[in-house]
PDB file of C-alpha atoms in Angstrom:
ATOM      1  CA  UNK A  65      14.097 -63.190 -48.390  1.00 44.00           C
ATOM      2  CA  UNK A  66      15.487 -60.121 -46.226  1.00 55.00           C
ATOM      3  CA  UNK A  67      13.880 -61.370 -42.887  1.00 59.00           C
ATOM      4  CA  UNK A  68      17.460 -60.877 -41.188  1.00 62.00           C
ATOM      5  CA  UNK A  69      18.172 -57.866 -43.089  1.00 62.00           C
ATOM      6  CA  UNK A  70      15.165 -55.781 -42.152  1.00 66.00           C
ATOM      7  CA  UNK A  71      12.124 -57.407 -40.409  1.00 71.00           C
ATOM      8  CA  UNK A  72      14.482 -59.114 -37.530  1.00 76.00           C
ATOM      9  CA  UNK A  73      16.722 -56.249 -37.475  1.00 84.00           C
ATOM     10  CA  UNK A  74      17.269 -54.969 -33.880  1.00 88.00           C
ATOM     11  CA  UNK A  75      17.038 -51.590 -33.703  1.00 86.00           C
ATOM     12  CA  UNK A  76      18.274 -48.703 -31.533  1.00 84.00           C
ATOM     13  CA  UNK A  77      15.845 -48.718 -29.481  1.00 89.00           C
ATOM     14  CA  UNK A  78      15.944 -52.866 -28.761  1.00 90.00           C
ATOM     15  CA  UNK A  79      19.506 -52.430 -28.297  1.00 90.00           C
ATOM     16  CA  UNK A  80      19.112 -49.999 -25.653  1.00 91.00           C
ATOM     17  CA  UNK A  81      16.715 -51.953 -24.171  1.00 94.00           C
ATOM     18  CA  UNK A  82      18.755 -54.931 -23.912  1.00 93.00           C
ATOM     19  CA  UNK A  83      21.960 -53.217 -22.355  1.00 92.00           C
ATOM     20  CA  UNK A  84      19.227 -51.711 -19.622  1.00 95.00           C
ATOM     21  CA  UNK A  85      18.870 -55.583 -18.469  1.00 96.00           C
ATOM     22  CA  UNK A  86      21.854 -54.697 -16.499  1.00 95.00           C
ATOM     23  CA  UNK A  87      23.581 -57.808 -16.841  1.00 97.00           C
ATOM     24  CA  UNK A  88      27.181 -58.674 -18.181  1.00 96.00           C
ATOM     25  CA  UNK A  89      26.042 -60.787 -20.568  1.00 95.00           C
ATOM     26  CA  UNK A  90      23.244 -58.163 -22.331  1.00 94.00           C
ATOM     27  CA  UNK A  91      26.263 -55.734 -22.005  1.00 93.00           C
ATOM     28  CA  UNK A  92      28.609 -58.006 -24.141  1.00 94.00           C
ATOM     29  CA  UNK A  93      25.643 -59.595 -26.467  1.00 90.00           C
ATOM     30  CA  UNK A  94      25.815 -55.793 -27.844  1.00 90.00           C
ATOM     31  CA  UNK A  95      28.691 -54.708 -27.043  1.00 91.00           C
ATOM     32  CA  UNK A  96      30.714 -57.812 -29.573  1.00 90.00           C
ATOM     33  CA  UNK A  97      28.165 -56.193 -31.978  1.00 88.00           C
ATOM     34  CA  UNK A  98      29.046 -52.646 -32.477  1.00 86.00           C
ATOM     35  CA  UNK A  99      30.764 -53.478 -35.301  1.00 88.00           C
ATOM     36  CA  UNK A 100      28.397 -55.212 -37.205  1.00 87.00           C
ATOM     37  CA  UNK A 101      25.752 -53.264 -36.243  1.00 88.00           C
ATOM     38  CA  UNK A 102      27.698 -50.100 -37.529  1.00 89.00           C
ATOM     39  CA  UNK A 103      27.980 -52.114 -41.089  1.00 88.00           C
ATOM     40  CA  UNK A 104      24.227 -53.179 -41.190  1.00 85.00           C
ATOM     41  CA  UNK A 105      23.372 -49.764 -40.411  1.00 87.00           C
ATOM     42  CA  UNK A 106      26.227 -47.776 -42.979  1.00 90.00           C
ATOM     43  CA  UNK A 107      27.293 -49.860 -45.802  1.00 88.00           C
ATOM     44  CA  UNK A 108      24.249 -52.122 -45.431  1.00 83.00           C
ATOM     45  CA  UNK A 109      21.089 -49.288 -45.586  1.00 84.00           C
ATOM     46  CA  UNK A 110      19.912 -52.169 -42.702  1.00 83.00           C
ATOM     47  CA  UNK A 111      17.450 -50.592 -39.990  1.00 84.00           C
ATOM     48  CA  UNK A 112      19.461 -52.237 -36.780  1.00 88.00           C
ATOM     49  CA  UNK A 113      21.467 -55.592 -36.402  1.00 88.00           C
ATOM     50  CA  UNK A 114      20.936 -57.723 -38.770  1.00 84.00           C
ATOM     51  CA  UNK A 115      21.304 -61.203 -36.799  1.00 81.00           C
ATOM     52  CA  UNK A 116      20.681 -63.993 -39.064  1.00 79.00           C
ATOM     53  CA  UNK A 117      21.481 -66.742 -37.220  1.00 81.00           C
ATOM     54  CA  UNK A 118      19.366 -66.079 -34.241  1.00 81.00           C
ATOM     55  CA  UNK A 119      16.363 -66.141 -37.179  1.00 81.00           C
ATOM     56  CA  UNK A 120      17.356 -69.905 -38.313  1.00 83.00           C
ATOM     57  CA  UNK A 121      17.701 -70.969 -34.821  1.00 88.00           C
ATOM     58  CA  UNK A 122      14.258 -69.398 -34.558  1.00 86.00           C
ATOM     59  CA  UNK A 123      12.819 -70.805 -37.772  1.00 85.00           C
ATOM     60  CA  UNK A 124      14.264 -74.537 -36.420  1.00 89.00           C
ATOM     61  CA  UNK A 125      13.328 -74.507 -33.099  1.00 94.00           C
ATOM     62  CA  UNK A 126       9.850 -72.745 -33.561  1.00 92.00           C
ATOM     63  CA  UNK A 127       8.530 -73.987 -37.319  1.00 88.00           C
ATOM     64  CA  UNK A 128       5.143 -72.430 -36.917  1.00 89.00           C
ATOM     65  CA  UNK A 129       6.245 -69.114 -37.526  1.00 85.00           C
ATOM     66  CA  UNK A 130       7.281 -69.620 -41.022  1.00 85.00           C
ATOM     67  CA  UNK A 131       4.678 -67.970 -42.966  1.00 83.00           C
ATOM     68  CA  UNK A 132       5.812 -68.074 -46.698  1.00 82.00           C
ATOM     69  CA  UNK A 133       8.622 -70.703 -48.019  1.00 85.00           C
ATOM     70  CA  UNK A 134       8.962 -71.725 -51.832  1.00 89.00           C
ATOM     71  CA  UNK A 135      12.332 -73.682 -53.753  1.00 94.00           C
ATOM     72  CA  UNK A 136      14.487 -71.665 -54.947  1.00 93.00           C
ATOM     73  CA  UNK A 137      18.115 -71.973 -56.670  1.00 96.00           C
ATOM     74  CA  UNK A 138      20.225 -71.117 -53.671  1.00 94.00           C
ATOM     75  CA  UNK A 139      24.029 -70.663 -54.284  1.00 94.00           C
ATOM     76  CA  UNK A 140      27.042 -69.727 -51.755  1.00 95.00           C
ATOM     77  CA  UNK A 141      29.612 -67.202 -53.737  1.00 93.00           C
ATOM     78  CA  UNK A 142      32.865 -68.702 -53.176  1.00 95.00           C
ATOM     79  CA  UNK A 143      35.384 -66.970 -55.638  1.00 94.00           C
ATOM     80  CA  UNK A 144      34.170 -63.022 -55.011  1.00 91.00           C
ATOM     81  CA  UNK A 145      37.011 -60.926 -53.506  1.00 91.00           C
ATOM     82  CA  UNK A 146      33.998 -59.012 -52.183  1.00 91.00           C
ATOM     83  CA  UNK A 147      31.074 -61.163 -51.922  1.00 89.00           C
ATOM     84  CA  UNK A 148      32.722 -64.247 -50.745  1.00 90.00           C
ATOM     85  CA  UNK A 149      30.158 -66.495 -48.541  1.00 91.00           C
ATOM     86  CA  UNK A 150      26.955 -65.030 -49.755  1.00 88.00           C
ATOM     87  CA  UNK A 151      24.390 -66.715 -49.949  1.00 87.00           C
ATOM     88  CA  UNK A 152      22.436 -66.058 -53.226  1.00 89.00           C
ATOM     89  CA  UNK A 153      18.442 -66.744 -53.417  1.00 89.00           C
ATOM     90  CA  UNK A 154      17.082 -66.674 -56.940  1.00 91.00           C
ATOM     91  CA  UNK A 155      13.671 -65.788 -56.045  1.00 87.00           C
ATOM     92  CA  UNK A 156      12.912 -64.649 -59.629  1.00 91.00           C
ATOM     93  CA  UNK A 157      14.102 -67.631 -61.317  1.00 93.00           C
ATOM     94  CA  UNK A 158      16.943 -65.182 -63.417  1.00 95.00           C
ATOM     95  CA  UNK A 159      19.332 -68.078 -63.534  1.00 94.00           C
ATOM     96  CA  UNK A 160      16.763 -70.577 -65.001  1.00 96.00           C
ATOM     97  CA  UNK A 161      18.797 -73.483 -62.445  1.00 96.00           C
ATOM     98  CA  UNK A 162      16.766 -76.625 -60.618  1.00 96.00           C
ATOM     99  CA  UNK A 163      15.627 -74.970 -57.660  1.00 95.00           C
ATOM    100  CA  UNK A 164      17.679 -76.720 -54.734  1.00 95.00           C
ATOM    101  CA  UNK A 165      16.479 -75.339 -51.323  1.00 91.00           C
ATOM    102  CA  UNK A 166      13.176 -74.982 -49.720  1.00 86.00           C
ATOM    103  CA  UNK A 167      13.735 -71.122 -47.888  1.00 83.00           C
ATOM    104  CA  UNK A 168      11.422 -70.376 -44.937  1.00 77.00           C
ATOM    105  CA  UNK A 169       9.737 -66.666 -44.686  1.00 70.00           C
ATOM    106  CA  UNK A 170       8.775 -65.673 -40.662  1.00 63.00           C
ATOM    107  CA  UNK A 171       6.224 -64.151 -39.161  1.00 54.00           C
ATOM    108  CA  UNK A 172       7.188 -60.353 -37.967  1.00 51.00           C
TER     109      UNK A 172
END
Protein backbone atom coordinates (compact mmCIF):
# COMPACT_ATOMS: atom_id res chain seq x y z
CA UNK A 1 0.00 0.00 0.00
CA UNK A 2 3.26 2.29 -0.39
CA UNK A 3 3.40 3.24 3.41
CA UNK A 4 7.25 2.19 3.35
CA UNK A 5 7.78 3.55 0.02
CA UNK A 6 6.64 7.10 0.59
CA UNK A 7 4.69 8.05 3.78
CA UNK A 8 7.50 6.32 6.21
CA UNK A 9 10.21 7.34 4.01
CA UNK A 10 13.00 9.15 5.97
CA UNK A 11 14.03 11.95 4.37
CA UNK A 12 17.12 14.19 4.14
CA UNK A 13 16.33 16.15 6.52
CA UNK A 14 15.42 13.09 9.27
CA UNK A 15 18.58 11.62 8.28
CA UNK A 16 20.50 14.55 9.18
CA UNK A 17 18.79 14.80 12.14
CA UNK A 18 19.52 11.45 13.29
CA UNK A 19 23.41 11.51 12.59
CA UNK A 20 23.27 15.03 14.78
CA UNK A 21 22.33 12.57 17.87
CA UNK A 22 25.99 12.23 18.00
CA UNK A 23 26.12 8.76 18.85
CA UNK A 24 27.90 5.70 17.13
CA UNK A 25 25.03 3.95 16.75
CA UNK A 26 22.78 6.97 14.85
CA UNK A 27 26.10 7.31 12.85
CA UNK A 28 26.02 3.59 11.65
CA UNK A 29 21.94 3.26 11.61
CA UNK A 30 22.59 5.70 8.45
CA UNK A 31 25.61 5.21 7.59
CA UNK A 32 24.79 0.91 6.63
CA UNK A 33 22.05 2.81 4.68
CA UNK A 34 23.65 4.93 2.11
CA UNK A 35 23.18 2.47 -0.20
CA UNK A 36 19.75 1.83 -0.01
CA UNK A 37 18.86 5.09 0.53
CA UNK A 38 20.73 6.08 -2.78
CA UNK A 39 18.36 3.26 -4.58
CA UNK A 40 15.05 4.46 -2.91
CA UNK A 41 15.93 7.82 -3.86
CA UNK A 42 17.42 7.00 -7.83
CA UNK A 43 16.04 3.93 -9.27
CA UNK A 44 13.13 3.95 -6.81
CA UNK A 45 11.54 7.84 -7.45
CA UNK A 46 11.22 7.14 -3.27
CA UNK A 47 11.30 10.55 -1.22
CA UNK A 48 14.04 9.17 1.54
CA UNK A 49 14.68 5.58 3.00
CA UNK A 50 12.29 3.48 2.46
CA UNK A 51 12.48 1.19 5.75
CA UNK A 52 9.85 -1.34 5.66
CA UNK A 53 10.56 -3.34 8.33
CA UNK A 54 10.74 -0.75 10.97
CA UNK A 55 6.81 -0.06 9.65
CA UNK A 56 5.72 -3.88 10.46
CA UNK A 57 7.52 -3.81 13.66
CA UNK A 58 5.51 -0.62 14.11
CA UNK A 59 2.20 -1.92 12.80
CA UNK A 60 2.81 -5.20 15.40
CA UNK A 61 3.88 -3.63 18.28
CA UNK A 62 1.52 -0.50 18.07
CA UNK A 63 -1.93 -1.90 16.21
CA UNK A 64 -3.83 1.29 16.76
CA UNK A 65 -2.20 3.07 14.16
CA UNK A 66 -3.45 1.02 11.36
CA UNK A 67 -5.96 3.13 9.78
CA UNK A 68 -7.13 1.27 6.55
CA UNK A 69 -6.53 -2.72 6.04
CA UNK A 70 -8.66 -4.88 3.49
CA UNK A 71 -7.73 -8.85 1.97
CA UNK A 72 -6.04 -8.83 -0.73
CA UNK A 73 -4.26 -11.59 -3.06
CA UNK A 74 -0.72 -11.15 -1.83
CA UNK A 75 2.04 -13.08 -3.75
CA UNK A 76 6.05 -13.22 -3.22
CA UNK A 77 7.81 -13.28 -6.94
CA UNK A 78 10.14 -16.05 -6.72
CA UNK A 79 11.34 -16.85 -10.37
CA UNK A 80 12.04 -12.92 -11.61
CA UNK A 81 15.75 -12.39 -12.45
CA UNK A 82 14.76 -8.84 -11.48
CA UNK A 83 11.92 -8.82 -9.21
CA UNK A 84 12.81 -11.76 -7.15
CA UNK A 85 11.27 -11.42 -3.41
CA UNK A 86 8.62 -8.90 -4.14
CA UNK A 87 5.97 -8.86 -2.58
CA UNK A 88 2.91 -8.30 -4.88
CA UNK A 89 -0.52 -6.70 -3.41
CA UNK A 90 -3.45 -6.99 -5.78
CA UNK A 91 -5.31 -4.16 -4.47
CA UNK A 92 -7.45 -3.97 -7.65
CA UNK A 93 -8.43 -7.46 -7.76
CA UNK A 94 -6.54 -7.77 -11.61
CA UNK A 95 -5.72 -11.36 -10.90
CA UNK A 96 -9.33 -12.35 -9.90
CA UNK A 97 -7.34 -14.93 -6.99
CA UNK A 98 -8.97 -15.69 -3.23
CA UNK A 99 -7.71 -12.86 -1.44
CA UNK A 100 -5.13 -14.44 1.14
CA UNK A 101 -3.76 -11.65 3.45
CA UNK A 102 -5.34 -9.07 5.56
CA UNK A 103 -2.64 -5.81 4.75
CA UNK A 104 -2.60 -3.05 7.40
CA UNK A 105 -2.54 0.84 6.14
CA UNK A 106 -0.79 3.38 9.06
CA UNK A 107 -1.45 6.43 10.23
CA UNK A 108 1.20 9.22 8.83
Amino acid sequence: MGISRHNAALTSREIETVMNFGTETARLAMECNIKALDASINIQSASGLMLPDPVAMAVALEPDIVIRQGKYFVDVETTSQFTRGATVVDELGVMRKTSNMNVKGMKS
